[in-house]
């Protein structure tokens, strides 16, 4: 059994490749819930949904999020009514949020609902929210305090960030399923997700960082930065704004004491010795997962 600390897209790509090269029922994804939001009364879990949709083969490649074959009739009607339509929710996607919200209102936990959704969509890997409690990533910015979706979607992550807060994390409990998935896995993997806003909100749930630290020798991390740039999203910019080096070295420093083996991209070969000097093993390979064979090669390195 392996356990993968996961954000959205970067993690979903790695999880899909891992599922291609090993028995997917032996994979557990422990997923960030700091981006979760209630909109129109519906509970939306963007990272959990990205992972489930991708593993089910239903992801929308053109958009990079959401479901394939999506339509937008509800959003258009909502806009015509003067409703809040800046956060796009497709017609197909809405079914997921309706299902989840109804089940939560009946008293089901986020963990139970996630397992139901994954199994109905034919996902063999185990997908777990890190906690059933509510946690919200917030940004202290030049425009004041912003919620995750205000920062990410409304402002297109194009504002200066002074600090990131994971509201509710210190009081939240990791689920028993998550704690045993972290303790019992033969290997822990940190996906190439945004360190500050996808992985940190997982590590900040009490108990999680401590287990990862104790198991450091079994922890393999894939850098989300390639040649100092993120393939998508604000990872590079945020590292710089929060005082880290804008490169794989900044990511390595961010995870100090938590990782035994780093997998870095060929574009960062020149950084390998510097990373080794920090007392970790380093593997250099192609880490861009756009093509399935490259992604599977990376998955095999992660497992080797
Ligand atoms: P989000 O929650 O959907 O924003 O996704 P994540 O936090 O999981 O992923 C965003 C990060 O994934 C960005 O920093 C990207 O650079 C990284 N990423 C996306 N695709 C790839 C890939 O193919 N290879 C690597 N190494 N990183 C990737
Ligand atoms: Ca996310």
Short mmCIF file of C-alpha atoms and ligand atoms in Angstrom, two decimals:
data_model
loop_
_atom_site.label_atom_id
_atom_site.label_comp_id
_atom_site.label_asym_id
_atom_site.label_seq_id
_atom_site.Cartn_x
_atom_site.Cartn_y
_atom_site.Cartn_z
CA UNK A 1 0.00 0.00 0.00
CA UNK A 2 1.22 3.49 -0.85
CA UNK A 3 -0.16 6.84 0.30
CA UNK A 4 0.00 10.02 -1.73
CA UNK A 5 -0.41 13.50 -0.20
CA UNK A 6 -2.45 15.24 -2.86
CA UNK A 7 -3.68 18.60 -4.09
CA UNK A 8 -5.59 18.84 -7.40
CA UNK A 9 -4.21 18.63 -10.92
CA UNK A 10 -0.52 17.82 -10.23
CA UNK A 11 -1.55 15.04 -7.85
CA UNK A 12 -4.32 13.72 -10.11
CA UNK A 13 -1.83 13.26 -12.96
CA UNK A 14 0.59 11.35 -10.74
CA UNK A 15 -2.20 9.24 -9.24
CA UNK A 16 -3.47 8.32 -12.70
CA UNK A 17 0.03 7.26 -13.76
CA UNK A 18 0.54 5.27 -10.54
CA UNK A 19 -2.82 3.55 -11.16
CA UNK A 20 -1.54 2.56 -14.62
CA UNK A 21 1.60 0.87 -13.30
CA UNK A 22 0.36 -0.78 -10.08
CA UNK A 23 -2.80 -2.24 -8.56
CA UNK A 24 -4.90 0.90 -7.97
CA UNK A 25 -6.63 -0.66 -4.96
CA UNK A 26 -3.25 -0.39 -3.20
CA UNK A 27 -3.16 3.41 -3.60
CA UNK A 28 -4.57 5.86 -1.06
CA UNK A 29 -4.75 9.58 -1.83
CA UNK A 30 -4.89 11.87 1.21
CA UNK A 31 -6.38 15.04 -0.20
CA UNK A 32 -6.37 18.75 0.66
CA UNK A 33 -9.70 20.28 1.66
CA UNK A 34 -8.48 23.86 2.21
CA UNK A 35 -9.99 24.92 -1.15
CA UNK A 36 -13.43 23.59 -0.25
CA UNK A 37 -16.18 26.15 -0.48
CA UNK A 38 -19.91 26.49 0.01
CA UNK A 39 -21.53 28.20 -2.99
CA UNK A 40 -25.27 28.42 -3.61
CA UNK A 41 -25.63 26.29 -0.49
CA UNK A 42 -23.60 23.46 -2.08
CA UNK A 43 -20.38 22.01 -0.66
CA UNK A 44 -17.74 21.97 -3.39
CA UNK A 45 -14.44 20.10 -2.91
CA UNK A 46 -12.26 21.05 -5.89
CA UNK A 47 -9.22 18.87 -5.16
CA UNK A 48 -11.23 15.76 -4.27
CA UNK A 49 -13.32 16.22 -7.42
CA UNK A 50 -10.28 16.77 -9.68
CA UNK A 51 -8.78 13.53 -8.40
CA UNK A 52 -11.95 11.48 -8.68
CA UNK A 53 -12.78 12.82 -12.15
CA UNK A 54 -9.22 12.21 -13.40
CA UNK A 55 -9.02 8.67 -12.00
CA UNK A 56 -12.44 7.94 -13.50
CA UNK A 57 -11.19 9.17 -16.90
CA UNK A 58 -13.87 11.89 -16.91
CA UNK A 59 -11.63 14.96 -16.59
CA UNK A 60 -11.86 17.88 -18.99
CA UNK A 61 -8.46 18.18 -20.68
CA UNK A 62 -9.24 21.42 -22.53
CA UNK A 63 -10.22 23.31 -19.38
CA UNK A 64 -7.74 21.55 -17.09
CA UNK A 65 -10.52 21.17 -14.47
CA UNK A 66 -14.04 19.84 -14.28
CA UNK A 67 -15.74 17.16 -16.36
CA UNK A 68 -15.43 16.34 -20.04
CA UNK A 69 -18.41 17.05 -22.29
CA UNK A 70 -19.52 19.74 -19.87
CA UNK A 71 -22.37 22.21 -20.58
CA UNK A 72 -23.15 25.48 -18.77
CA UNK A 73 -26.90 26.04 -18.93
CA UNK A 74 -27.41 26.44 -15.20
CA UNK A 75 -24.66 29.06 -14.97
CA UNK A 76 -26.19 31.08 -17.80
CA UNK A 77 -29.61 31.00 -16.17
CA UNK A 78 -28.05 31.98 -12.85
CA UNK A 79 -26.27 34.92 -14.47
CA UNK A 80 -29.55 36.05 -16.06
CA UNK A 81 -31.07 36.05 -12.58
CA UNK A 82 -28.24 38.23 -11.29
CA UNK A 83 -26.83 35.38 -9.20
CA UNK A 84 -23.16 34.84 -8.37
CA UNK A 85 -21.73 33.27 -11.50
CA UNK A 86 -18.00 34.09 -11.31
CA UNK A 87 -17.25 30.60 -10.00
CA UNK A 88 -18.11 28.32 -12.90
CA UNK A 89 -19.98 25.13 -12.15
CA UNK A 90 -20.89 22.96 -15.10
CA UNK A 91 -24.18 21.15 -15.42
CA UNK A 92 -22.59 17.69 -15.07
CA UNK A 93 -20.34 18.83 -12.23
CA UNK A 94 -23.35 20.21 -10.34
CA UNK A 95 -24.69 16.68 -9.91
CA UNK A 96 -21.61 15.87 -7.79
CA UNK A 97 -22.15 18.93 -5.59
CA UNK A 98 -25.86 18.22 -5.22
CA UNK A 99 -25.14 14.61 -4.25
CA UNK A 100 -22.44 15.58 -1.77
CA UNK A 101 -24.44 18.39 -0.18
CA UNK A 102 -27.51 16.23 0.28
CA UNK A 103 -25.49 13.40 1.87
CA UNK A 104 -23.68 15.84 4.18
CA UNK A 105 -27.02 17.31 5.24
CA UNK A 106 -28.17 13.78 6.11
CA UNK A 107 -25.19 13.48 8.46
CA UNK A 108 -22.73 11.55 6.27
CA UNK A 109 -19.08 12.57 6.65
CA UNK A 110 -16.99 14.02 3.84
CA UNK A 111 -14.99 10.77 3.92
CA UNK A 112 -18.12 8.66 3.41
CA UNK A 113 -19.42 10.86 0.61
CA UNK A 114 -16.04 10.87 -1.14
CA UNK A 115 -15.86 7.07 -1.02
CA UNK A 116 -19.42 6.84 -2.39
CA UNK A 117 -18.67 9.21 -5.27
CA UNK A 118 -15.40 7.44 -6.12
CA UNK A 119 -17.00 4.02 -6.11
CA UNK A 120 -20.03 5.13 -8.20
CA UNK A 121 -17.62 6.58 -10.78
CA UNK A 122 -15.55 3.40 -10.86
CA UNK A 123 -12.41 4.67 -9.12
CA UNK A 124 -10.45 1.77 -7.62
CA UNK A 125 -7.95 3.86 -5.62
CA UNK A 126 -8.98 5.00 -2.14
CA UNK A 127 -9.55 8.78 -2.08
CA UNK A 128 -9.73 10.36 1.39
CA UNK A 129 -10.15 13.96 2.53
CA UNK A 130 -7.47 14.60 5.16
CA UNK A 131 -10.15 15.67 7.65
CA UNK A 132 -13.93 15.75 7.96
CA UNK A 133 -13.70 19.12 9.73
CA UNK A 134 -13.87 22.41 7.93
CA UNK A 135 -10.58 24.02 7.02
CA UNK A 136 -10.21 27.12 4.83
CA UNK A 137 -7.07 28.43 3.16
CA UNK A 138 -7.08 32.24 3.24
CA UNK A 139 -4.74 34.84 1.81
CA UNK A 140 -3.59 38.06 3.42
CA UNK A 141 -3.00 40.29 0.38
CA UNK A 142 -2.55 43.84 -0.80
CA UNK A 143 -6.36 43.83 -1.26
CA UNK A 144 -7.05 42.56 2.26
CA UNK A 145 -8.01 39.04 3.31
CA UNK A 146 -9.26 36.83 0.49
CA UNK A 147 -10.89 33.41 0.58
CA UNK A 148 -9.30 30.71 -1.54
CA UNK A 149 -11.69 31.01 -4.47
CA UNK A 150 -11.63 34.84 -4.36
CA UNK A 151 -7.85 34.72 -4.64
CA UNK A 152 -7.68 31.94 -7.18
CA UNK A 153 -10.67 32.46 -9.43
CA UNK A 154 -11.84 36.04 -8.94
CA UNK A 155 -8.34 37.60 -8.85
CA UNK A 156 -6.72 34.90 -11.03
CA UNK A 157 -4.00 34.57 -8.31
CA UNK A 158 -2.59 37.86 -9.59
CA UNK A 159 -2.28 39.77 -6.29
CA UNK A 160 0.65 40.12 -3.91
CA UNK A 161 0.31 37.66 -1.01
CA UNK A 162 1.80 38.58 2.36
CA UNK A 163 0.73 35.49 4.27
CA UNK A 164 -1.32 32.31 3.89
CA UNK A 165 -3.49 31.06 6.74
CA UNK A 166 -5.12 27.66 7.03
CA UNK A 167 -8.10 28.63 9.16
CA UNK A 168 -9.42 25.78 11.30
CA UNK A 169 -6.39 23.51 10.79
CA UNK A 170 -5.11 23.57 14.41
CA UNK A 171 -8.53 22.45 15.71
CA UNK A 172 -9.21 19.91 12.94
CA UNK A 173 -8.74 16.14 13.35
CA UNK A 174 -7.18 13.92 10.73
CA UNK A 175 -9.52 10.98 10.16
CA UNK A 176 -8.56 7.55 11.54
CA UNK A 177 -8.42 6.27 7.94
CA UNK A 178 -5.90 8.98 7.06
CA UNK A 179 -3.74 8.37 10.14
CA UNK A 180 -3.52 4.65 9.41
CA UNK A 181 -2.91 5.26 5.69
CA UNK A 182 0.05 7.45 6.72
CA UNK A 183 1.37 4.95 9.29
CA UNK A 184 0.82 1.72 7.36
CA UNK A 185 1.88 2.65 3.82
CA UNK A 186 5.12 1.10 2.59
CA UNK A 187 5.86 4.45 1.00
CA UNK A 188 4.58 8.01 1.40
CA UNK A 189 4.59 10.18 -1.68
CA UNK A 190 4.27 13.95 -1.80
CA UNK A 191 2.65 14.73 -5.16
CA UNK A 192 3.94 17.57 -7.37
CA UNK A 193 1.18 19.82 -6.05
CA UNK A 194 1.45 23.39 -4.87
CA UNK A 195 3.49 23.11 -1.63
CA UNK A 196 1.95 26.18 0.04
CA UNK A 197 -1.73 25.82 -0.80
CA UNK A 198 -2.21 22.13 -1.59
CA UNK A 199 0.23 20.16 0.60
CA UNK A 200 0.76 22.52 3.55
CA UNK A 201 -2.97 22.51 4.46
CA UNK A 202 -2.65 18.69 4.76
CA UNK A 203 0.56 18.85 6.82
CA UNK A 204 -1.00 21.36 9.19
CA UNK A 205 -3.73 19.02 10.37
CA UNK A 206 -2.47 17.93 13.82
CA UNK A 207 -0.56 14.66 13.70
CA UNK A 208 0.06 14.55 9.96
CA UNK A 209 3.39 16.40 9.84
CA UNK A 210 4.68 14.39 12.81
CA UNK A 211 3.99 11.04 11.08
CA UNK A 212 5.54 12.25 7.81
CA UNK A 213 8.60 13.45 9.71
CA UNK A 214 9.00 10.14 11.56
CA UNK A 215 8.68 8.27 8.25
CA UNK A 216 10.97 10.61 6.35
CA UNK A 217 13.13 7.75 4.99
CA UNK A 218 10.05 6.33 3.24
CA UNK A 219 8.92 9.71 1.85
CA UNK A 220 9.40 10.39 -1.85
CA UNK A 221 8.53 13.86 -3.18
CA UNK A 222 8.20 15.03 -6.78
CA UNK A 223 8.99 18.70 -7.37
CA UNK A 224 6.15 20.74 -8.89
CA UNK A 225 8.66 23.28 -10.23
CA UNK A 226 10.54 22.71 -13.44
CA UNK A 227 13.28 25.17 -14.36
CA UNK A 228 11.98 27.53 -11.68
CA UNK A 229 8.44 27.54 -13.07
CA UNK A 230 5.14 25.90 -12.21
CA UNK A 231 3.35 24.16 -15.07
CA UNK A 232 0.14 25.71 -13.80
CA UNK A 233 -0.90 28.07 -11.03
CA UNK A 234 0.89 30.31 -8.55
CA UNK A 235 3.37 27.91 -6.87
CA UNK A 236 6.48 29.75 -8.10
CA UNK A 237 5.15 33.22 -7.40
CA UNK A 238 3.91 32.30 -3.91
CA UNK A 239 7.23 30.71 -2.92
CA UNK A 240 8.98 33.95 -3.87
CA UNK A 241 6.45 36.16 -2.09
CA UNK A 242 6.80 34.10 1.09
CA UNK A 243 10.59 34.26 1.09
CA UNK A 244 11.63 30.99 -0.52
CA UNK A 245 13.92 30.57 -3.48
CA UNK A 246 11.85 30.37 -6.67
CA UNK A 247 13.11 26.98 -7.78
CA UNK A 248 13.08 23.34 -6.77
CA UNK A 249 15.53 24.37 -4.01
CA UNK A 250 12.83 26.56 -2.48
CA UNK A 251 10.44 23.59 -2.52
CA UNK A 252 13.10 21.33 -0.95
CA UNK A 253 13.65 23.91 1.81
CA UNK A 254 9.90 24.26 2.35
CA UNK A 255 9.68 20.49 3.07
CA UNK A 256 12.83 20.42 5.20
CA UNK A 257 13.01 17.33 7.43
CA UNK A 258 10.05 15.61 5.76
CA UNK A 259 11.50 14.01 2.61
CA UNK A 260 14.00 11.16 2.13
CA UNK A 261 14.12 11.10 -1.66
CA UNK A 262 13.54 13.97 -4.10
CA UNK A 263 12.57 13.47 -7.72
CA UNK A 264 13.49 16.53 -9.72
CA UNK A 265 13.19 17.34 -13.39
CA UNK A 266 16.02 17.03 -15.93
CA UNK A 267 15.74 20.80 -16.41
CA UNK A 268 16.99 21.09 -12.79
CA UNK A 269 19.93 18.67 -13.11
CA UNK A 270 22.27 21.51 -12.07
CA UNK A 271 20.49 21.68 -8.68
CA UNK A 272 20.92 17.96 -7.85
CA UNK A 273 24.19 18.33 -5.90
CA UNK A 274 22.85 21.28 -3.93
CA UNK A 275 19.75 19.22 -3.01
CA UNK A 276 21.98 16.25 -1.99
CA UNK A 277 23.96 18.56 0.29
CA UNK A 278 20.74 18.96 2.28
CA UNK A 279 21.08 15.28 3.23
CA UNK A 280 18.51 13.68 0.91
CA UNK A 281 18.65 11.24 -2.01
CA UNK A 282 17.94 12.72 -5.45
CA UNK A 283 16.66 11.15 -8.67
CA UNK A 284 16.65 13.20 -11.86
CA UNK A 285 14.09 12.32 -14.54
CA UNK A 286 11.45 13.84 -16.80
CA UNK A 287 8.66 14.94 -14.47
CA UNK A 288 6.28 16.48 -17.03
CA UNK A 289 3.25 14.20 -17.10
CA UNK A 290 1.37 15.60 -20.12
CA UNK A 291 2.05 12.38 -22.05
CA UNK A 292 0.99 9.05 -20.59
CA UNK A 293 4.29 7.23 -21.23
CA UNK A 294 6.32 9.98 -19.52
CA UNK A 295 3.88 9.99 -16.62
CA UNK A 296 4.15 6.21 -16.26
CA UNK A 297 7.95 6.40 -16.37
CA UNK A 298 7.81 8.96 -13.56
CA UNK A 299 5.40 6.71 -11.61
CA UNK A 300 7.88 3.81 -11.90
CA UNK A 301 10.70 6.01 -10.58
CA UNK A 302 8.46 7.06 -7.68
CA UNK A 303 7.88 3.38 -6.86
CA UNK A 304 11.44 2.14 -7.43
P1 LIG B 1 -4.52 22.42 -8.12
O1 LIG B 1 -5.04 22.16 -6.73
O2 LIG B 1 -5.41 21.91 -9.20
O3 LIG B 1 -4.01 23.81 -8.33
O4 LIG B 1 -3.31 21.49 -8.29
P2 LIG B 1 -2.04 21.05 -7.52
O5 LIG B 1 -1.64 21.90 -6.38
O6 LIG B 1 -2.11 19.58 -7.33
O7 LIG B 1 -1.09 21.24 -8.72
C1 LIG B 1 -0.54 22.45 -9.15
C2 LIG B 1 0.92 22.18 -9.30
O8 LIG B 1 1.10 20.99 -10.07
C3 LIG B 1 1.64 23.28 -10.04
O9 LIG B 1 2.65 23.78 -9.18
C4 LIG B 1 2.26 22.56 -11.26
O10 LIG B 1 3.57 22.97 -11.55
C5 LIG B 1 2.26 21.10 -10.84
N1 LIG B 1 2.12 20.19 -11.96
C6 LIG B 1 1.05 20.07 -12.79
N2 LIG B 1 1.32 19.14 -13.75
C7 LIG B 1 2.57 18.68 -13.50
C8 LIG B 1 3.41 17.73 -14.14
O11 LIG B 1 3.07 17.12 -15.17
N3 LIG B 1 4.66 17.52 -13.59
C9 LIG B 1 5.10 18.19 -12.48
N4 LIG B 1 6.32 17.93 -12.00
N5 LIG B 1 4.33 19.10 -11.85
C10 LIG B 1 3.09 19.35 -12.36
CA1 LIG B 2 -6.54 22.94 -5.34
#
